[in-house]
Amino acid sequence: MTATIPHPDAPPVSTSFEALTTDNAYARLADDCFTRVAPTPLEGDHRLVAISPDTASLLDLPPGEELNQDLTQLLAGNLPFPGGEALAMAYAGHQFGHYVPQLGDGRAILLGQVRTDEGLWDLHLKGAGITPYSRAGDGRAVLRSSIREFLCSEAMAGLGIPTTRALALLASTEEVYRERIEPGATVLRVAPSHIRFGHFEYFYYRNEHHHLAPLADYLIDHHLPHLREFEEPYLALLDHAIQRTAELIAAWQAVGFCHGVMNTDNMSVLGHTLDYGPFGFLDTYDAHHICNHSDHHGRYAYDQQPYIAHWNLSCLAQAMLPILDPDPETAAVKATGYLDTFPSRYDAAYLARMRAKLGLTVHGRDDRQLVDELFAAMQGNSVDFTIFFRTLAGFDPDGANTALRDQFINPKAFDAWAVKYAARLQAERSDPVARRAAMHAANPKYVLRNHLAEVAIKQSEAGDDSEVNKLLAILSRPYDEQPDHATYADYPPAWASQLEVSCSS
Ligand code: AMP
Ligand code: MG
């Protein structure tokens, strides 16, 4: 057999992607929606830090050395995705309340799409280099923030919370300038769509309203075909975004997840968690916790997230007005009618999550009060959010519950609530064994606390990626006991309170 030696300038050929059905339906939208641009190859050496086996299997990609090699080339910007038609998407957005008319994929590139039995998936490479939307940015992402995005994407999926996924993470020796020089990296994100509220805002405020319907049609045709059955499919799309966003934020609140930058350009129309930056999970419960060091006024504080989601949805609805009805007044009435349902939909989704967290199976009239009183008791009492709820599964209505009350600086605050909780459990004749199992399935033992990510980042920056991979494995099954990894469920160390995460990424 004779081996053919490829010409040194010939593009590398992938084998792992050959069997995939690839496409880029987004590239068939009007030219104003995007700019065709290829990734800029990373300089220096690079290494594949991690692959998510769960996301690989979503795309029917068989694991193995071949996949590792192809992903290394793809994430380094050296391998065009077959049939991909790489492009950067145009969008705008309200950032911290102020409208910014021109954003867009400034450092991410839609490499192409994969069609599986489950549907269409975007392959979106973050840190891929400069695009026409980069403004003053360098088009790159640093290893630090890429590890956080990679791990949290997969951790959220493990928690059962809608999210963009991450297929792979590549570290590079290319130097990226932030507050300090940091190693560069790319993350390959996977999601049905990366269309943001800001996509619609972009065309609305440019007065290019003729692009709004095709954008909505794209989402409906490729991802929500059942909405075609409705008399007014665009109104149904808005309705869907409102419902999914309500459910998403309820899911965030229930695990103590703070997004950090809920700008409308970071909100997915399909209701996935999108754009992981200065996010954080609550360690000590504090309703007013601000995870993003750059958020000086707490616009995106933990307890503000539902209100901000509602405000963001009103921005989306505003931008969709021209396609909701030809008559502007009627369009506004329709949009308002749907927007006004957000608070009650959010409350319903939140209460369902909280009932599950408390192990309640029957709907009680005073359940909301029970939940609110619990958080009032936790506030200011230095109670760790995740540890408390996990331990609550062992609550004994007739016992002293020392392991729980000792978590409060003032245990009497817990005692007062525990009396009501015990009565509530007895009223529904709750079975302790079934309740414990159900509560363990609703209250994760493992979440991506900042300090866990920080340890993995430091090690990877020094060339050792084992901690990233260990966290990936642990966080992909956060509800399991995993006794060998119990230290990962411990209280954060004292130094964790000094960690600051900001928009710099
Ligand atoms: P983010 O704060 O990451 O959600 O980004 C907001 C906007 O800034 C988006 O349009 C990004 O594409 C863009 N952006 C953020 N960082 C960079 C960068 N390093 N280079 C180019 N564009 C960037
Ligand atoms: Mg963003």
CSV table of N, CA, C and O in Angstrom, one decimal, residues 326-441:
chain,number,residue,atom,x,y,z
A,326,PRO,N,-50.0,44.0,12.3
A,326,PRO,CA,-49.8,45.1,11.4
A,326,PRO,C,-50.1,46.5,12.1
A,326,PRO,O,-49.5,47.5,11.8
A,327,ASP,N,-51.1,46.4,13.0
A,327,ASP,CA,-51.5,47.7,13.6
A,327,ASP,C,-50.7,47.8,14.9
A,327,ASP,O,-50.7,46.9,15.8
A,328,PRO,N,-49.9,48.9,15.1
A,328,PRO,CA,-49.0,49.0,16.2
A,328,PRO,C,-49.7,48.9,17.6
A,328,PRO,O,-49.2,48.3,18.5
A,329,GLU,N,-50.8,49.5,17.6
A,329,GLU,CA,-51.6,49.5,18.9
A,329,GLU,C,-52.0,48.1,19.3
A,329,GLU,O,-51.9,47.7,20.4
A,330,THR,N,-52.5,47.4,18.3
A,330,THR,CA,-53.0,46.0,18.6
A,330,THR,C,-51.8,45.1,18.9
A,330,THR,O,-51.8,44.3,19.8
A,331,ALA,N,-50.6,45.4,18.2
A,331,ALA,CA,-49.4,44.6,18.5
A,331,ALA,C,-49.0,44.8,20.0
A,331,ALA,O,-48.7,43.9,20.7
A,332,ALA,N,-49.1,46.1,20.4
A,332,ALA,CA,-48.7,46.4,21.8
A,332,ALA,C,-49.6,45.7,22.8
A,332,ALA,O,-49.2,45.2,23.8
A,333,VAL,N,-50.9,45.8,22.5
A,333,VAL,CA,-51.9,45.1,23.4
A,333,VAL,C,-51.6,43.6,23.5
A,333,VAL,O,-51.6,43.0,24.6
A,334,LYS,N,-51.3,43.0,22.4
A,334,LYS,CA,-51.0,41.6,22.4
A,334,LYS,C,-49.8,41.3,23.2
A,334,LYS,O,-49.7,40.4,24.0
A,335,ALA,N,-48.7,42.0,22.9
A,335,ALA,CA,-47.4,41.8,23.6
A,335,ALA,C,-47.6,42.0,25.1
A,335,ALA,O,-47.1,41.2,25.9
A,336,THR,N,-48.3,43.1,25.5
A,336,THR,CA,-48.5,43.3,26.9
A,336,THR,C,-49.3,42.2,27.6
A,336,THR,O,-48.9,41.8,28.7
A,337,GLY,N,-50.3,41.7,26.9
A,337,GLY,CA,-51.1,40.7,27.5
A,337,GLY,C,-50.2,39.5,27.8
A,337,GLY,O,-50.4,38.9,28.9
A,338,TYR,N,-49.3,39.1,26.9
A,338,TYR,CA,-48.5,38.0,27.2
A,338,TYR,C,-47.4,38.3,28.2
A,338,TYR,O,-47.1,37.5,29.1
A,339,LEU,N,-46.8,39.5,28.1
A,339,LEU,CA,-45.8,39.8,29.1
A,339,LEU,C,-46.3,39.8,30.5
A,339,LEU,O,-45.6,39.4,31.5
A,340,ASP,N,-47.5,40.3,30.7
A,340,ASP,CA,-48.1,40.3,32.0
A,340,ASP,C,-48.3,39.0,32.7
A,340,ASP,O,-48.5,38.9,33.9
A,341,THR,N,-48.2,37.9,31.9
A,341,THR,CA,-48.3,36.6,32.5
A,341,THR,C,-47.0,36.1,33.1
A,341,THR,O,-47.0,35.1,33.7
A,342,PHE,N,-45.9,36.8,32.8
A,342,PHE,CA,-44.6,36.4,33.3
A,342,PHE,C,-44.6,36.1,34.8
A,342,PHE,O,-44.2,35.0,35.3
A,343,PRO,N,-45.0,37.1,35.6
A,343,PRO,CA,-44.8,36.9,37.1
A,343,PRO,C,-45.6,35.6,37.6
A,343,PRO,O,-45.0,34.9,38.4
A,344,SER,N,-46.8,35.4,37.1
A,344,SER,CA,-47.5,34.2,37.6
A,344,SER,C,-46.9,32.9,37.0
A,344,SER,O,-46.8,31.9,37.7
A,345,ARG,N,-46.4,33.0,35.8
A,345,ARG,CA,-45.7,31.8,35.3
A,345,ARG,C,-44.4,31.5,36.0
A,345,ARG,O,-44.1,30.4,36.3
A,346,TYR,N,-43.7,32.6,36.3
A,346,TYR,CA,-42.4,32.4,37.1
A,346,TYR,C,-42.7,31.8,38.5
A,346,TYR,O,-42.1,30.9,38.9
A,347,ASP,N,-43.7,32.4,39.1
A,347,ASP,CA,-44.1,32.0,40.5
A,347,ASP,C,-44.5,30.5,40.5
A,347,ASP,O,-44.1,29.7,41.4
A,348,ALA,N,-45.2,30.1,39.5
A,348,ALA,CA,-45.6,28.7,39.4
A,348,ALA,C,-44.4,27.8,39.2
A,348,ALA,O,-44.3,26.7,39.9
A,349,ALA,N,-43.5,28.2,38.3
A,349,ALA,CA,-42.3,27.3,38.1
A,349,ALA,C,-41.4,27.3,39.3
A,349,ALA,O,-40.9,26.3,39.7
A,350,TYR,N,-41.3,28.5,40.0
A,350,TYR,CA,-40.5,28.6,41.1
A,350,TYR,C,-41.0,27.7,42.3
A,350,TYR,O,-40.3,27.0,42.9
A,351,LEU,N,-42.3,27.8,42.5
A,351,LEU,CA,-42.9,27.1,43.6
A,351,LEU,C,-42.8,25.6,43.3
A,351,LEU,O,-42.6,24.8,44.3
A,352,ALA,N,-43.0,25.2,42.1
A,352,ALA,CA,-42.8,23.7,41.8
A,352,ALA,C,-41.4,23.3,42.1
A,352,ALA,O,-41.2,22.2,42.7
A,353,ARG,N,-40.4,24.1,41.8
A,353,ARG,CA,-39.0,23.7,42.1
A,353,ARG,C,-38.8,23.7,43.6
A,353,ARG,O,-38.2,22.8,44.2
A,354,MET,N,-39.4,24.7,44.3
A,354,MET,CA,-39.2,24.8,45.8
A,354,MET,C,-39.9,23.7,46.5
A,354,MET,O,-39.4,23.1,47.5
A,355,ARG,N,-41.1,23.3,46.0
A,355,ARG,CA,-41.8,22.2,46.6
A,355,ARG,C,-40.9,20.9,46.5
A,355,ARG,O,-40.8,20.2,47.5
A,356,ALA,N,-40.4,20.7,45.4
A,356,ALA,CA,-39.5,19.5,45.2
A,356,ALA,C,-38.3,19.6,46.1
A,356,ALA,O,-37.9,18.6,46.7
A,357,LYS,N,-37.7,20.8,46.3
A,357,LYS,CA,-36.6,20.9,47.2
A,357,LYS,C,-36.9,20.6,48.6
A,357,LYS,O,-36.1,20.1,49.4
A,358,LEU,N,-38.2,20.9,49.0
A,358,LEU,CA,-38.6,20.7,50.4
A,358,LEU,C,-39.3,19.3,50.5
A,358,LEU,O,-39.7,18.9,51.6
A,359,GLY,N,-39.3,18.6,49.4
A,359,GLY,CA,-39.9,17.2,49.5
A,359,GLY,C,-41.4,17.2,49.7
A,359,GLY,O,-42.0,16.3,50.2
A,360,LEU,N,-42.1,18.2,49.2
A,360,LEU,CA,-43.5,18.3,49.3
A,360,LEU,C,-44.1,17.8,48.0
A,360,LEU,O,-43.7,18.2,47.0
A,361,THR,N,-45.1,16.9,48.2
A,361,THR,CA,-45.7,16.3,47.0
A,361,THR,C,-47.1,16.8,46.8
A,361,THR,O,-47.7,16.7,45.7
A,362,VAL,N,-47.7,17.4,47.8
A,362,VAL,CA,-49.1,17.9,47.7
A,362,VAL,C,-49.0,19.5,47.6
A,362,VAL,O,-48.1,20.0,48.3
A,363,HIS,N,-49.9,20.1,46.9
A,363,HIS,CA,-49.9,21.5,46.9
A,363,HIS,C,-50.6,22.1,48.1
A,363,HIS,O,-51.7,21.7,48.3
A,364,GLY,N,-49.9,22.9,48.9
A,364,GLY,CA,-50.6,23.5,50.0
A,364,GLY,C,-50.8,25.0,49.8
A,364,GLY,O,-50.0,25.6,49.1
A,365,ARG,N,-51.8,25.5,50.4
A,365,ARG,CA,-52.1,27.0,50.2
A,365,ARG,C,-51.0,27.9,50.7
A,365,ARG,O,-50.8,28.9,50.2
A,366,ASP,N,-50.3,27.4,51.8
A,366,ASP,CA,-49.3,28.3,52.4
A,366,ASP,C,-47.9,28.0,52.0
A,366,ASP,O,-47.0,28.4,52.7
A,367,ASP,N,-47.8,27.2,50.9
A,367,ASP,CA,-46.4,26.8,50.6
A,367,ASP,C,-45.5,27.9,50.3
A,367,ASP,O,-44.3,27.9,50.6
A,368,ARG,N,-46.0,28.9,49.6
A,368,ARG,CA,-45.1,30.1,49.2
A,368,ARG,C,-44.6,30.8,50.5
A,368,ARG,O,-43.5,31.1,50.6
A,369,GLN,N,-45.5,30.8,51.5
A,369,GLN,CA,-45.1,31.5,52.8
A,369,GLN,C,-44.1,30.6,53.5
A,369,GLN,O,-43.1,31.2,54.0
A,370,LEU,N,-44.2,29.3,53.4
A,370,LEU,CA,-43.2,28.4,54.0
A,370,LEU,C,-41.9,28.6,53.4
A,370,LEU,O,-40.8,28.7,54.1
A,371,VAL,N,-41.8,28.7,52.1
A,371,VAL,CA,-40.6,29.0,51.3
A,371,VAL,C,-40.0,30.3,51.7
A,371,VAL,O,-38.8,30.4,52.1
A,372,ASP,N,-40.8,31.3,51.7
A,372,ASP,CA,-40.3,32.7,52.0
A,372,ASP,C,-39.8,32.8,53.4
A,372,ASP,O,-38.8,33.4,53.7
A,373,GLU,N,-40.5,32.1,54.3
A,373,GLU,CA,-40.0,32.1,55.7
A,373,GLU,C,-38.7,31.4,55.9
A,373,GLU,O,-37.9,31.8,56.7
A,374,LEU,N,-38.5,30.3,55.1
A,374,LEU,CA,-37.2,29.6,55.2
A,374,LEU,C,-36.1,30.6,54.8
A,374,LEU,O,-35.1,30.7,55.5
A,375,PHE,N,-36.3,31.2,53.6
A,375,PHE,CA,-35.2,32.1,53.2
A,375,PHE,C,-35.0,33.3,54.1
A,375,PHE,O,-33.9,33.8,54.3
A,376,ALA,N,-36.1,33.8,54.7
A,376,ALA,CA,-36.0,34.9,55.7
A,376,ALA,C,-35.1,34.4,56.9
A,376,ALA,O,-34.3,35.1,57.4
A,377,ALA,N,-35.3,33.1,57.3
A,377,ALA,CA,-34.6,32.6,58.4
A,377,ALA,C,-33.1,32.4,58.0
A,377,ALA,O,-32.2,32.6,58.8
A,378,MET,N,-32.8,32.0,56.7
A,378,MET,CA,-31.5,31.8,56.3
A,378,MET,C,-30.7,33.1,56.1
A,378,MET,O,-29.5,33.2,56.3
A,379,GLN,N,-31.4,34.2,55.7
A,379,GLN,CA,-30.8,35.4,55.5
A,379,GLN,C,-30.0,35.9,56.7
A,379,GLN,O,-30.6,36.0,57.8
A,380,GLY,N,-28.7,36.2,56.5
A,380,GLY,CA,-27.9,36.8,57.6
A,380,GLY,C,-27.5,35.8,58.6
A,380,GLY,O,-26.9,36.1,59.6
A,381,ASN,N,-27.8,34.5,58.4
A,381,ASN,CA,-27.4,33.5,59.3
A,381,ASN,C,-26.3,32.6,58.9
A,381,ASN,O,-26.0,31.5,59.4
A,382,SER,N,-25.6,33.0,57.8
A,382,SER,CA,-24.4,32.3,57.3
A,382,SER,C,-24.7,30.9,57.0
A,382,SER,O,-23.9,30.0,57.3
A,383,VAL,N,-25.8,30.6,56.3
A,383,VAL,CA,-26.2,29.2,56.0
A,383,VAL,C,-25.7,29.0,54.5
A,383,VAL,O,-26.1,29.7,53.6
A,384,ASP,N,-25.0,27.9,54.3
A,384,ASP,CA,-24.6,27.5,53.0
A,384,ASP,C,-25.8,27.0,52.2
A,384,ASP,O,-26.4,26.0,52.6
A,385,PHE,N,-26.1,27.6,51.0
A,385,PHE,CA,-27.3,27.2,50.3
A,385,PHE,C,-27.3,25.8,49.9
A,385,PHE,O,-28.3,25.0,50.2
A,386,THR,N,-26.3,25.3,49.2
A,386,THR,CA,-26.3,23.9,48.7
A,386,THR,C,-26.3,22.9,49.8
A,386,THR,O,-27.0,21.9,49.8
A,387,ILE,N,-25.4,23.1,50.8
A,387,ILE,CA,-25.3,22.1,51.9
A,387,ILE,C,-26.6,22.1,52.7
A,387,ILE,O,-27.0,21.0,53.1
A,388,PHE,N,-27.2,23.2,53.0
A,388,PHE,CA,-28.4,23.2,53.8
A,388,PHE,C,-29.5,22.4,53.1
A,388,PHE,O,-30.1,21.5,53.7
A,389,PHE,N,-29.7,22.6,51.8
A,389,PHE,CA,-30.8,21.9,51.2
A,389,PHE,C,-30.5,20.4,51.0
A,389,PHE,O,-31.4,19.6,51.1
A,390,ARG,N,-29.3,20.1,50.8
A,390,ARG,CA,-28.9,18.7,50.7
A,390,ARG,C,-29.2,18.0,52.1
A,390,ARG,O,-29.7,16.9,52.1
A,391,THR,N,-28.8,18.7,53.2
A,391,THR,CA,-29.0,18.1,54.5
A,391,THR,C,-30.4,18.0,54.9
A,391,THR,O,-30.8,17.2,55.7
A,392,LEU,N,-31.2,18.9,54.3
A,392,LEU,CA,-32.6,19.0,54.7
A,392,LEU,C,-33.4,17.7,54.4
A,392,LEU,O,-34.4,17.4,55.0
A,393,ALA,N,-32.8,16.9,53.5
A,393,ALA,CA,-33.4,15.6,53.1
A,393,ALA,C,-33.4,14.7,54.3
A,393,ALA,O,-34.3,13.8,54.4
A,394,GLY,N,-32.6,14.9,55.3
A,394,GLY,CA,-32.5,14.1,56.5
A,394,GLY,C,-33.4,14.7,57.7
A,394,GLY,O,-33.3,14.2,58.8
A,395,PHE,N,-34.2,15.7,57.4
A,395,PHE,CA,-35.0,16.3,58.4
A,395,PHE,C,-36.0,15.3,59.1
A,395,PHE,O,-36.6,14.5,58.4
A,396,ASP,N,-36.0,15.3,60.4
A,396,ASP,CA,-36.9,14.4,61.1
A,396,ASP,C,-37.9,15.3,61.9
A,396,ASP,O,-37.6,16.1,62.8
A,397,PRO,N,-39.2,15.2,61.5
A,397,PRO,CA,-40.3,16.0,62.1
A,397,PRO,C,-40.3,15.9,63.6
A,397,PRO,O,-40.8,16.8,64.3
A,398,ASP,N,-39.9,14.7,64.1
A,398,ASP,CA,-40.0,14.5,65.5
A,398,ASP,C,-38.6,14.7,66.2
A,398,ASP,O,-38.5,14.5,67.4
A,399,GLY,N,-37.6,15.0,65.5
A,399,GLY,CA,-36.2,15.0,66.1
A,399,GLY,C,-35.7,16.4,66.4
A,399,GLY,O,-36.4,17.4,66.1
A,400,ALA,N,-34.5,16.5,66.9
A,400,ALA,CA,-33.8,17.7,67.2
A,400,ALA,C,-33.2,18.4,66.0
A,400,ALA,O,-33.0,19.6,66.0
A,401,ASN,N,-32.9,17.6,65.0
A,401,ASN,CA,-32.3,18.1,63.7
A,401,ASN,C,-31.1,19.0,64.0
A,401,ASN,O,-30.9,20.1,63.4
A,402,THR,N,-30.2,18.5,64.8
A,402,THR,CA,-29.0,19.2,65.2
A,402,THR,C,-28.1,19.6,63.9
A,402,THR,O,-27.6,20.7,63.9
A,403,ALA,N,-28.0,18.6,63.0
A,403,ALA,CA,-27.1,18.9,61.8
A,403,ALA,C,-27.7,20.1,61.0
A,403,ALA,O,-26.9,20.7,60.3
A,404,LEU,N,-28.9,20.3,61.1
A,404,LEU,CA,-29.5,21.5,60.4
A,404,LEU,C,-29.5,22.7,61.2
A,404,LEU,O,-29.0,23.8,60.7
A,405,ARG,N,-29.9,22.7,62.4
A,405,ARG,CA,-30.0,23.9,63.2
A,405,ARG,C,-28.6,24.5,63.5
A,405,ARG,O,-28.4,25.7,63.6
A,406,ASP,N,-27.6,23.6,63.5
A,406,ASP,CA,-26.2,24.1,63.8
A,406,ASP,C,-25.6,24.9,62.6
A,406,ASP,O,-24.6,25.5,62.7
A,407,GLN,N,-26.3,24.8,61.5
A,407,GLN,CA,-25.8,25.6,60.3
A,407,GLN,C,-26.2,27.0,60.4
A,407,GLN,O,-25.7,27.9,59.6
A,408,PHE,N,-27.1,27.4,61.4
A,408,PHE,CA,-27.5,28.8,61.5
A,408,PHE,C,-26.7,29.4,62.7
A,408,PHE,O,-26.6,28.8,63.7
A,409,ILE,N,-26.3,30.7,62.4
A,409,ILE,CA,-25.7,31.4,63.5
A,409,ILE,C,-26.7,31.5,64.7
A,409,ILE,O,-26.3,31.3,65.9
A,410,ASN,N,-27.9,31.8,64.4
A,410,ASN,CA,-28.9,31.8,65.4
A,410,ASN,C,-29.9,30.6,65.1
A,410,ASN,O,-30.8,30.7,64.3
A,411,PRO,N,-29.6,29.5,65.8
A,411,PRO,CA,-30.4,28.3,65.5
A,411,PRO,C,-31.9,28.4,65.8
A,411,PRO,O,-32.7,27.7,65.2
A,412,LYS,N,-32.2,29.4,66.6
A,412,LYS,CA,-33.7,29.6,66.9
A,412,LYS,C,-34.4,30.0,65.6
A,412,LYS,O,-35.6,29.7,65.5
A,413,ALA,N,-33.7,30.7,64.7
A,413,ALA,CA,-34.4,31.0,63.5
A,413,ALA,C,-34.8,29.8,62.7
A,413,ALA,O,-35.9,29.7,62.1
A,414,PHE,N,-33.9,28.8,62.8
A,414,PHE,CA,-34.3,27.5,62.1
A,414,PHE,C,-35.4,26.8,62.9
A,414,PHE,O,-36.4,26.3,62.3
A,415,ASP,N,-35.3,26.8,64.2
A,415,ASP,CA,-36.3,26.1,65.0
A,415,ASP,C,-37.7,26.5,64.7
A,415,ASP,O,-38.6,25.7,64.6
A,416,ALA,N,-37.9,27.8,64.7
A,416,ALA,CA,-39.2,28.4,64.4
A,416,ALA,C,-39.8,27.9,63.1
A,416,ALA,O,-41.0,27.6,63.0
A,417,TRP,N,-38.9,27.9,62.1
A,417,TRP,CA,-39.4,27.4,60.8
A,417,TRP,C,-39.6,25.9,60.8
A,417,TRP,O,-40.6,25.4,60.2
A,418,ALA,N,-38.7,25.2,61.5
A,418,ALA,CA,-38.8,23.7,61.5
A,418,ALA,C,-40.2,23.2,62.1
A,418,ALA,O,-40.7,22.2,61.7
A,419,VAL,N,-40.7,24.0,63.0
A,419,VAL,CA,-42.0,23.6,63.6
A,419,VAL,C,-43.1,23.6,62.5
A,419,VAL,O,-43.9,22.7,62.4
A,420,LYS,N,-43.0,24.6,61.7
A,420,LYS,CA,-44.0,24.7,60.6
A,420,LYS,C,-43.8,23.7,59.5
A,420,LYS,O,-44.7,23.1,58.9
A,421,TYR,N,-42.5,23.5,59.2
A,421,TYR,CA,-42.2,22.5,58.2
A,421,TYR,C,-42.6,21.1,58.7
A,421,TYR,O,-43.2,20.3,57.9
A,422,ALA,N,-42.3,20.8,59.9
A,422,ALA,CA,-42.7,19.5,60.5
A,422,ALA,C,-44.2,19.3,60.3
A,422,ALA,O,-44.7,18.2,59.9
A,423,ALA,N,-45.0,20.3,60.7
A,423,ALA,CA,-46.5,20.2,60.6
A,423,ALA,C,-46.9,20.0,59.2
A,423,ALA,O,-47.8,19.2,58.9
A,424,ARG,N,-46.2,20.7,58.3
A,424,ARG,CA,-46.6,20.6,56.8
A,424,ARG,C,-46.3,19.2,56.3
A,424,ARG,O,-47.1,18.6,55.6
A,425,LEU,N,-45.2,18.6,56.7
A,425,LEU,CA,-44.9,17.2,56.3
A,425,LEU,C,-45.9,16.2,56.9
A,425,LEU,O,-46.3,15.3,56.2
A,426,GLN,N,-46.2,16.4,58.2
A,426,GLN,CA,-47.2,15.5,58.8
A,426,GLN,C,-48.5,15.6,58.1
A,426,GLN,O,-49.2,14.6,57.9
A,427,ALA,N,-48.9,16.9,57.7
A,427,ALA,CA,-50.2,17.1,57.1
A,427,ALA,C,-50.4,16.3,55.8
A,427,ALA,O,-51.4,15.9,55.5
A,428,GLU,N,-49.2,16.1,55.1
A,428,GLU,CA,-49.4,15.3,53.9
A,428,GLU,C,-48.8,13.9,54.1
A,428,GLU,O,-48.6,13.2,53.1
A,429,ARG,N,-48.7,13.5,55.3
A,429,ARG,CA,-48.3,12.1,55.7
A,429,ARG,C,-47.0,11.7,54.9
A,429,ARG,O,-47.0,10.6,54.3
A,430,SER,N,-46.1,12.6,54.9
A,430,SER,CA,-44.9,12.4,54.1
A,430,SER,C,-44.1,11.1,54.6
A,430,SER,O,-43.8,11.0,55.8
A,431,ASP,N,-43.7,10.3,53.7
A,431,ASP,CA,-42.9,9.1,54.1
A,431,ASP,C,-41.4,9.5,54.0
A,431,ASP,O,-40.9,9.9,53.0
A,432,PRO,N,-40.7,9.3,55.2
A,432,PRO,CA,-39.3,9.8,55.2
A,432,PRO,C,-38.4,9.2,54.2
A,432,PRO,O,-37.5,9.9,53.7
A,433,VAL,N,-38.5,8.0,53.9
A,433,VAL,CA,-37.6,7.3,53.0
A,433,VAL,C,-37.8,7.8,51.6
A,433,VAL,O,-36.9,8.2,50.9
A,434,ALA,N,-39.1,7.8,51.1
A,434,ALA,CA,-39.4,8.4,49.8
A,434,ALA,C,-39.0,9.8,49.7
A,434,ALA,O,-38.5,10.3,48.7
A,435,ARG,N,-39.3,10.6,50.8
A,435,ARG,CA,-39.0,12.0,50.7
A,435,ARG,C,-37.5,12.3,50.6
A,435,ARG,O,-37.1,13.1,49.8
A,436,ARG,N,-36.7,11.5,51.3
A,436,ARG,CA,-35.3,11.7,51.3
A,436,ARG,C,-34.7,11.4,49.9
A,436,ARG,O,-33.9,12.2,49.3
A,437,ALA,N,-35.2,10.4,49.2
A,437,ALA,CA,-34.7,10.0,47.9
A,437,ALA,C,-35.2,11.1,46.9
A,437,ALA,O,-34.4,11.6,46.1
A,438,ALA,N,-36.4,11.6,47.0
A,438,ALA,CA,-36.9,12.6,46.1
A,438,ALA,C,-36.1,13.9,46.3
A,438,ALA,O,-35.8,14.6,45.4
A,439,MET,N,-35.8,14.2,47.6
A,439,MET,CA,-35.1,15.5,47.9
A,439,MET,C,-33.7,15.4,47.4
A,439,MET,O,-33.1,16.4,47.0
A,440,HIS,N,-33.1,14.3,47.4
A,440,HIS,CA,-31.7,14.1,46.9
A,440,HIS,C,-31.7,14.3,45.4
A,440,HIS,O,-30.7,14.8,44.8
A,441,ALA,N,-32.8,14.0,44.8
A,441,ALA,CA,-32.9,14.2,43.3
A,441,ALA,C,-33.2,15.7,42.9
A,441,ALA,O,-33.2,16.0,41.8
